[in-house]
XYZ file of C-alpha atoms in Angstrom:
478
model
C -56.742 -29.943 52.776
C -57.295 -31.780 56.035
C -59.995 -31.420 58.655
C -60.151 -31.297 62.389
C -61.288 -34.400 64.273
C -64.646 -32.860 65.104
C -65.317 -31.794 61.548
C -64.146 -28.881 59.471
C -64.827 -26.972 56.298
C -62.462 -28.547 53.788
C -62.964 -31.143 51.075
C -60.232 -33.748 50.839
C -58.265 -34.370 47.594
C -59.029 -38.076 47.206
C -59.804 -38.384 43.486
C -57.240 -39.650 40.990
C -57.052 -38.877 37.272
C -58.591 -42.250 36.352
C -61.491 -41.491 38.721
C -62.090 -38.114 37.044
C -61.994 -39.562 33.542
C -64.475 -42.303 34.370
C -66.603 -39.929 36.455
C -67.324 -37.707 33.478
C -68.036 -40.778 31.344
C -70.261 -42.233 34.043
C -72.616 -39.274 34.101
C -73.166 -39.412 30.349
C -73.302 -43.006 29.121
C -76.592 -44.356 30.355
C -80.143 -45.207 29.403
C -80.196 -42.112 27.178
C -77.830 -43.934 24.819
C -78.856 -47.567 25.338
C -82.616 -46.929 25.102
C -83.210 -43.255 24.275
C -81.428 -43.571 20.928
C -84.442 -45.540 19.667
C -86.575 -42.379 19.564
C -83.943 -40.454 17.598
C -83.443 -43.234 15.035
C -87.210 -43.623 14.616
C -87.605 -39.863 14.158
C -84.572 -38.877 12.063
C -84.034 -42.082 10.099
C -80.702 -43.589 8.944
C -78.770 -40.329 9.443
C -79.636 -40.120 13.152
C -75.917 -40.367 13.875
C -75.554 -36.847 12.405
C -77.924 -35.569 15.100
C -75.616 -37.124 17.689
C -72.593 -35.563 15.955
C -74.164 -32.072 15.987
C -75.154 -32.403 19.635
C -71.801 -33.852 20.607
C -70.073 -30.901 18.968
C -72.187 -28.449 20.994
C -71.388 -30.310 24.231
C -67.693 -30.446 23.285
C -67.536 -26.687 22.776
C -69.433 -25.915 25.982
C -67.043 -28.196 27.846
C -64.074 -26.461 26.244
C -65.370 -23.113 27.505
C -65.969 -24.547 30.958
C -62.556 -26.204 30.909
C -60.902 -22.863 30.102
C -62.470 -21.242 33.165
C -61.896 -24.249 35.427
C -58.212 -24.539 34.480
C -57.690 -20.814 35.085
C -59.445 -20.791 38.469
C -60.255 -24.329 39.783
C -62.986 -24.354 42.433
C -65.546 -26.808 43.749
C -68.389 -24.556 42.625
C -67.204 -24.703 39.008
C -69.625 -22.886 36.703
C -71.756 -21.572 39.587
C -68.742 -19.604 40.802
C -67.909 -18.461 37.273
C -71.478 -17.223 36.773
C -71.122 -15.257 40.018
C -67.765 -13.805 38.925
C -69.167 -12.779 35.542
C -72.716 -11.645 36.293
C -73.057 -11.156 40.042
C -74.722 -12.837 43.003
C -78.051 -13.593 41.330
C -76.346 -15.521 38.520
C -74.314 -17.634 40.961
C -77.346 -18.257 43.203
C -79.743 -19.249 40.412
C -77.232 -21.319 38.422
C -76.212 -23.247 41.523
C -79.738 -24.052 42.603
C -80.844 -24.862 39.023
C -78.053 -27.405 38.703
C -78.727 -28.787 42.173
C -82.418 -29.147 41.275
C -81.520 -31.009 38.095
C -79.335 -33.549 39.884
C -81.507 -34.274 42.928
C -84.469 -34.917 40.618
C -82.259 -37.166 38.472
C -81.239 -39.056 41.635
C -84.870 -39.784 42.482
C -85.735 -40.617 38.875
C -82.800 -43.025 38.446
C -83.676 -44.755 41.719
C -87.221 -45.319 40.444
C -85.952 -46.599 37.059
C -83.588 -48.981 38.854
C -86.476 -50.172 41.006
C -88.602 -50.827 37.926
C -85.837 -52.855 36.278
C -85.151 -55.042 39.306
C -88.896 -55.449 39.848
C -89.094 -57.194 36.449
C -86.668 -59.816 37.775
C -88.111 -59.933 41.309
C -91.794 -58.913 40.985
C -92.543 -59.849 44.604
C -90.672 -56.743 45.845
C -92.455 -53.420 45.143
C -90.695 -50.787 43.030
C -90.649 -48.182 45.824
C -88.903 -50.577 48.231
C -86.198 -51.416 45.681
C -85.734 -47.729 44.822
C -85.287 -46.773 48.480
C -82.791 -49.611 48.946
C -80.744 -48.424 45.973
C -80.773 -44.907 47.432
C -79.520 -46.193 50.779
C -76.679 -48.201 49.194
C -75.460 -45.268 47.085
C -75.755 -42.945 50.083
C -73.509 -45.263 52.089
C -70.912 -45.268 49.288
C -70.863 -41.456 49.174
C -70.588 -41.186 52.966
C -67.470 -43.382 53.160
C -65.037 -40.998 51.445
C -64.524 -39.221 48.151
C -62.089 -42.001 47.240
C -64.787 -44.646 47.790
C -67.167 -42.676 45.602
C -64.513 -42.315 42.895
C -63.633 -46.016 42.982
C -67.298 -47.065 42.717
C -67.842 -44.704 39.816
C -64.670 -45.930 38.119
C -65.945 -49.516 38.021
C -69.518 -48.564 37.107
C -68.301 -46.497 34.169
C -65.748 -49.142 33.177
C -68.503 -51.731 32.741
C -70.466 -49.360 30.503
C -67.450 -48.448 28.403
C -66.508 -52.121 27.952
C -70.104 -52.884 26.909
C -70.126 -50.122 24.284
C -66.670 -51.001 22.941
C -67.714 -54.661 22.696
C -70.895 -53.672 20.846
C -69.002 -51.429 18.403
C -66.447 -54.170 17.746
C -69.023 -56.895 17.070
C -71.284 -54.599 15.049
C -68.382 -53.320 12.921
C -67.270 -56.893 12.160
C -70.837 -57.699 11.071
C -71.236 -54.553 8.949
C -67.974 -55.103 7.074
C -68.645 -58.800 6.456
C -66.048 -60.148 8.884
C -68.593 -61.834 11.190
C -69.540 -65.481 10.464
C -72.394 -65.523 7.956
C -72.349 -61.762 7.397
C -71.873 -59.846 4.158
C -71.250 -56.185 3.396
C -74.624 -54.493 2.906
C -75.419 -50.822 3.500
C -78.876 -51.092 1.975
C -80.690 -50.169 5.198
C -79.379 -46.625 4.824
C -81.336 -46.042 1.606
C -83.908 -48.828 1.111
C -86.594 -47.548 3.524
C -87.438 -44.080 2.266
C -83.926 -42.790 1.634
C -81.336 -41.124 3.861
C -83.780 -38.442 5.077
C -87.225 -40.096 5.054
C -88.728 -37.492 7.396
C -86.937 -34.425 6.052
C -83.768 -32.500 6.857
C -85.337 -30.646 9.794
C -85.598 -33.845 11.852
C -81.805 -33.977 12.159
C -81.843 -30.674 14.049
C -85.099 -31.150 15.969
C -83.578 -34.276 17.519
C -80.862 -32.174 19.172
C -83.481 -31.171 21.763
C -83.761 -34.805 22.875
C -80.155 -35.909 22.392
C -78.563 -33.101 24.389
C -80.187 -34.418 27.563
C -78.654 -37.859 27.018
C -75.195 -36.259 27.088
C -75.609 -34.387 30.374
C -73.118 -35.129 33.122
C -69.761 -34.618 31.425
C -69.433 -31.261 33.228
C -69.301 -33.054 36.597
C -65.551 -33.501 36.131
C -64.917 -29.781 36.631
C -66.586 -29.958 40.043
C -64.803 -33.147 41.032
C -61.406 -31.802 39.904
C -61.283 -29.534 42.947
C -60.904 -32.711 45.035
C -57.921 -33.951 43.021
C -54.231 -33.320 43.673
C -53.668 -31.228 40.509
C -56.977 -29.570 39.530
C -55.847 -27.620 36.443
C -53.955 -30.585 34.949
C -56.836 -32.975 35.676
C -59.348 -30.674 34.006
C -57.288 -30.282 30.847
C -56.851 -34.045 30.443
C -60.468 -34.856 31.183
C -61.933 -32.217 28.863
C -59.596 -33.095 25.989
C -60.075 -36.857 26.134
C -63.526 -37.603 27.482
C -65.650 -35.488 25.191
C -64.058 -36.919 22.054
C -64.584 -40.436 23.360
C -68.218 -39.737 24.155
C -68.720 -38.287 20.693
C -67.191 -41.429 19.179
C -69.320 -43.778 21.307
C -72.608 -42.049 20.459
C -71.959 -41.391 16.769
C -70.291 -44.690 15.818
C -72.740 -46.920 17.687
C -75.766 -45.104 16.218
C -74.334 -45.355 12.695
C -73.722 -49.099 13.049
C -77.261 -49.651 14.357
C -78.694 -47.768 11.350
C -76.725 -50.029 8.985
C -77.734 -53.277 10.723
C -81.387 -52.557 11.564
C -83.963 -50.861 9.267
C -84.669 -47.499 10.890
C -88.442 -47.896 10.558
C -88.365 -51.140 12.547
C -86.857 -49.451 15.608
C -89.525 -49.025 18.296
C -89.217 -45.941 20.552
C -88.630 -47.070 24.129
C -87.084 -50.391 23.119
C -83.305 -50.665 22.952
C -81.970 -50.593 19.357
C -78.780 -52.191 20.722
C -80.773 -55.326 21.539
C -82.385 -55.258 18.085
C -78.965 -54.992 16.411
C -77.443 -57.824 18.445
C -80.475 -60.014 17.775
C -80.022 -59.370 14.042
C -76.349 -60.341 14.330
C -77.429 -63.544 16.055
C -76.131 -63.233 19.611
C -78.554 -64.902 22.088
C -79.495 -63.551 25.520
C -78.727 -59.945 24.613
C -81.827 -58.474 26.264
C -80.967 -59.692 29.786
C -77.309 -58.795 29.335
C -78.102 -55.272 28.194
C -80.640 -54.786 30.986
C -77.856 -55.591 33.438
C -75.617 -52.970 31.792
C -78.455 -50.421 31.915
C -78.915 -51.158 35.631
C -75.217 -50.445 36.151
C -75.717 -47.209 34.208
C -78.604 -46.261 36.508
C -76.482 -46.867 39.621
C -73.652 -44.875 38.070
C -75.819 -41.812 37.426
C -77.351 -42.144 40.904
C -73.853 -42.214 42.393
C -72.726 -39.168 40.370
C -75.902 -37.273 41.184
C -75.490 -37.636 44.942
C -71.858 -36.574 44.715
C -72.496 -33.547 42.499
C -75.535 -32.198 44.343
C -73.882 -32.536 47.772
C -70.726 -30.705 46.604
C -72.871 -27.904 45.230
C -74.555 -27.522 48.617
C -71.100 -27.394 50.219
C -70.001 -24.584 47.903
C -73.277 -22.647 48.094
C -73.173 -22.874 51.891
C -69.775 -21.202 51.821
C -71.105 -18.452 49.518
C -74.152 -17.769 51.692
C -76.576 -19.189 49.112
C -77.397 -22.229 51.289
C -77.371 -22.803 55.070
C -73.860 -22.457 56.527
C -74.019 -25.904 58.177
C -73.789 -27.409 54.676
C -70.076 -26.578 54.739
C -69.217 -28.885 57.628
C -67.217 -32.015 56.808
C -66.122 -35.030 58.843
C -62.519 -36.122 59.405
C -62.497 -37.830 55.982
C -63.419 -34.551 54.261
C -66.960 -35.725 53.402
C -69.829 -33.175 53.590
C -72.133 -35.576 55.447
C -74.968 -33.113 56.059
C -74.999 -32.085 52.405
C -75.160 -35.693 51.211
C -77.959 -36.553 53.634
C -79.899 -33.434 52.615
C -79.750 -34.503 48.967
C -80.846 -38.039 49.788
C -83.871 -36.678 51.661
C -84.974 -34.991 48.437
C -84.260 -38.232 46.559
C -86.384 -40.225 48.999
C -89.129 -37.633 48.582
C -89.017 -38.060 44.798
C -89.352 -41.834 45.173
C -92.431 -41.361 47.361
C -93.922 -38.830 44.915
C -93.302 -41.256 42.056
C -95.254 -43.923 43.944
C -98.120 -41.608 44.949
C -98.362 -39.126 42.049
C -96.537 -40.601 39.017
C -98.595 -38.661 36.459
C -98.740 -35.273 38.215
C -96.166 -34.060 40.747
C -93.348 -36.438 39.807
C -93.981 -35.858 36.086
C -93.753 -32.091 36.668
C -90.389 -32.460 38.423
C -88.954 -34.587 35.620
C -90.251 -32.349 32.825
C -88.921 -29.192 34.468
C -85.435 -30.644 34.868
C -84.955 -30.969 31.100
C -84.883 -27.277 30.189
C -83.078 -26.461 33.437
C -79.940 -28.115 32.134
C -79.961 -25.994 28.987
C -80.235 -22.878 31.166
C -77.056 -24.000 32.927
C -75.285 -24.478 29.578
C -76.406 -20.988 28.550
C -74.950 -19.496 31.754
C -71.638 -21.313 31.134
C -71.430 -19.772 27.648
C -72.158 -16.181 28.610
C -69.886 -16.431 31.661
C -66.928 -17.523 29.513
C -67.604 -14.726 27.037
C -67.323 -12.153 29.809
C -64.548 -13.649 31.935
C -62.149 -14.427 29.082
C -61.416 -10.746 28.391
C -61.115 -9.952 32.093
C -58.738 -12.805 32.865
C -56.549 -12.159 29.838
C -55.977 -8.626 31.113
C -55.074 -10.033 34.537
C -52.707 -12.604 32.971
C -50.536 -10.954 30.290
C -48.921 -14.337 29.592
C -52.305 -15.717 28.507
C -54.455 -18.595 29.738
C -52.920 -22.070 29.602
C -56.142 -23.770 28.405
C -58.180 -21.783 25.913
C -61.449 -21.924 23.986
C -60.926 -21.944 20.225
C -61.677 -18.943 17.953
C -62.777 -16.566 20.703
C -65.160 -14.705 20.619
C -66.775 -15.918 17.384
C -67.119 -19.598 18.249
C -68.387 -19.035 21.831
C -71.019 -16.648 20.462
C -72.050 -19.256 17.872
C -72.409 -21.921 20.574
C -74.492 -19.552 22.716
C -76.798 -18.892 19.759
C -77.106 -22.660 19.207
C -78.192 -23.180 22.835
C -80.778 -20.405 22.483
C -81.991 -21.982 19.226
C -82.516 -25.321 20.995
C -84.539 -23.562 23.711
C -86.632 -21.745 21.103
C -87.267 -25.015 19.233
C -88.506 -26.509 22.514
C -91.030 -23.690 22.748
C -92.182 -24.306 19.169
C -92.663 -28.066 19.554
C -95.794 -29.312 21.328
C -93.878 -32.274 22.759
C -91.277 -30.064 24.466
C -93.153 -26.829 25.223
C -94.292 -28.005 28.648
C -90.686 -28.827 29.597
C -89.555 -25.323 28.674
C -92.420 -23.627 30.513
C -91.889 -25.678 33.662
C -88.150 -25.034 33.533
C -88.788 -21.296 33.243
C -91.168 -21.569 36.200
C -88.419 -23.116 38.337
C -85.994 -20.330 37.368
C -88.619 -17.657 38.194
C -89.273 -19.224 41.610
C -85.529 -19.266 42.354
C -85.262 -15.605 41.314
C -88.097 -14.640 43.660
C -86.436 -16.565 46.506
C -83.155 -14.754 45.798
C -84.828 -11.318 45.840
C -86.683 -12.082 49.076
C -83.500 -13.398 50.717
C -81.513 -10.393 49.490
C -84.065 -8.008 50.981
C -83.990 -9.936 54.259
C -80.169 -9.797 54.328
C -80.260 -6.061 53.649
C -82.767 -5.561 56.473
C -80.644 -7.620 58.862
C -77.581 -5.621 57.868
C -79.379 -2.327 58.479
C -80.526 -3.461 61.919
C -77.021 -4.597 62.809
C -75.611 -1.236 61.666
C -78.208 0.663 63.716
C -77.354 -1.464 66.764
C -73.651 -0.793 66.312
C -74.248 2.932 65.972
C -76.414 3.075 69.076
C -73.736 1.197 71.025
C -71.192 3.827 69.983
C -73.274 6.674 71.398
C -71.577 7.735 74.575
C -73.786 7.446 77.655
C -73.945 10.803 79.514
C -72.178 10.722 82.905
C -74.297 10.443 86.024
C -74.491 13.602 88.156
C -72.219 13.617 91.200
C -74.042 14.215 94.488
C -72.141 15.641 97.430
C -71.873 13.317 100.336
């Protein structure tokens, strides 16, 4: 998949299996786990880890469905192409732009969060300046080559995984009385109002919040198209990564609930720091803040990669400007990357100027948008599975379990989460703003479709008029 010296229209296979594995981890393990888990523990109580288990199971099954489609027909557009194959042009157009919207907003948001963190250490530099600098650094990494991006993401994700494994190891030793001065005591699970102090419903309501902390694992199916063996890479990544993520989220949350009383966890403050302080390890706050900063850079890196590849694919499908498909001699879609960074820079500026209005709207709308994408993945698999099995009598090599019953159940679960967002005051605005974004994209699609039809009609009329034979000129005698 090479390119011509003056640019071409091909991505280059520069990602290795270890890059893909860490890439999918990198988009998931972030502030949503290190800090966001505080809100779930405070809301659901000691059994908050069950909320993570339920959510992780939903994500696992969605990924299995996506993996089935991606292994059967690997393509850079991943689920946007599958939505198009299953439900037509509108589905591909809207799913692609919804996912692109989600990631470019995340890029801007993560840059601002990174700026806020570094500003605490260096208050003399304003947040917006730090955020723009982080954007520029990550842009440079993405512009080098897909291999440079993959290598950066590999090390970012490795640091996060090592941090979580170290936490689980230390916390488990403490919980089971193997840490100096520790004794076995599971009293915190029952001594502060019981296992379900706020009721059974809180375990399921929390899914609305938790599912957003697990976003990003699907990036691997987009990145796999730039690997040497796409189908093999997808199978390995889907099978291994999701189970590891489930283990990280569930085990770490359980250990925190055992070590720290659930009602002492403050939303917005890292429960990991609280647990390590209880164990007696000094300097944990600064150390964890450094890990969270790495997590921010990791998500920023993944976001730029994912959004630029989507523009590349949508440009080839006619859903974005055709110049988005041009690549340099290293197979990097430079114009697509720069276009995404422009939006990211815009988000940083909006965060500085309108933090409580425009920027807040963008962030709130992106939450429900991701669930819409999950919904489209589910209904696309339900439709394509039957079609592809007829085309391949030998069967698909990577399959979703218990089709069609389990895929239908997962689809219903996604719809239930969306409905619960509409019923909860805290999440209703996110759902409404997400719907508004989808409606706007639908209107844009209809307008563009009408314009394309009009252009096609004019071109056909021009061709017909050119085919009309011009009558011969009369011959005059000399």
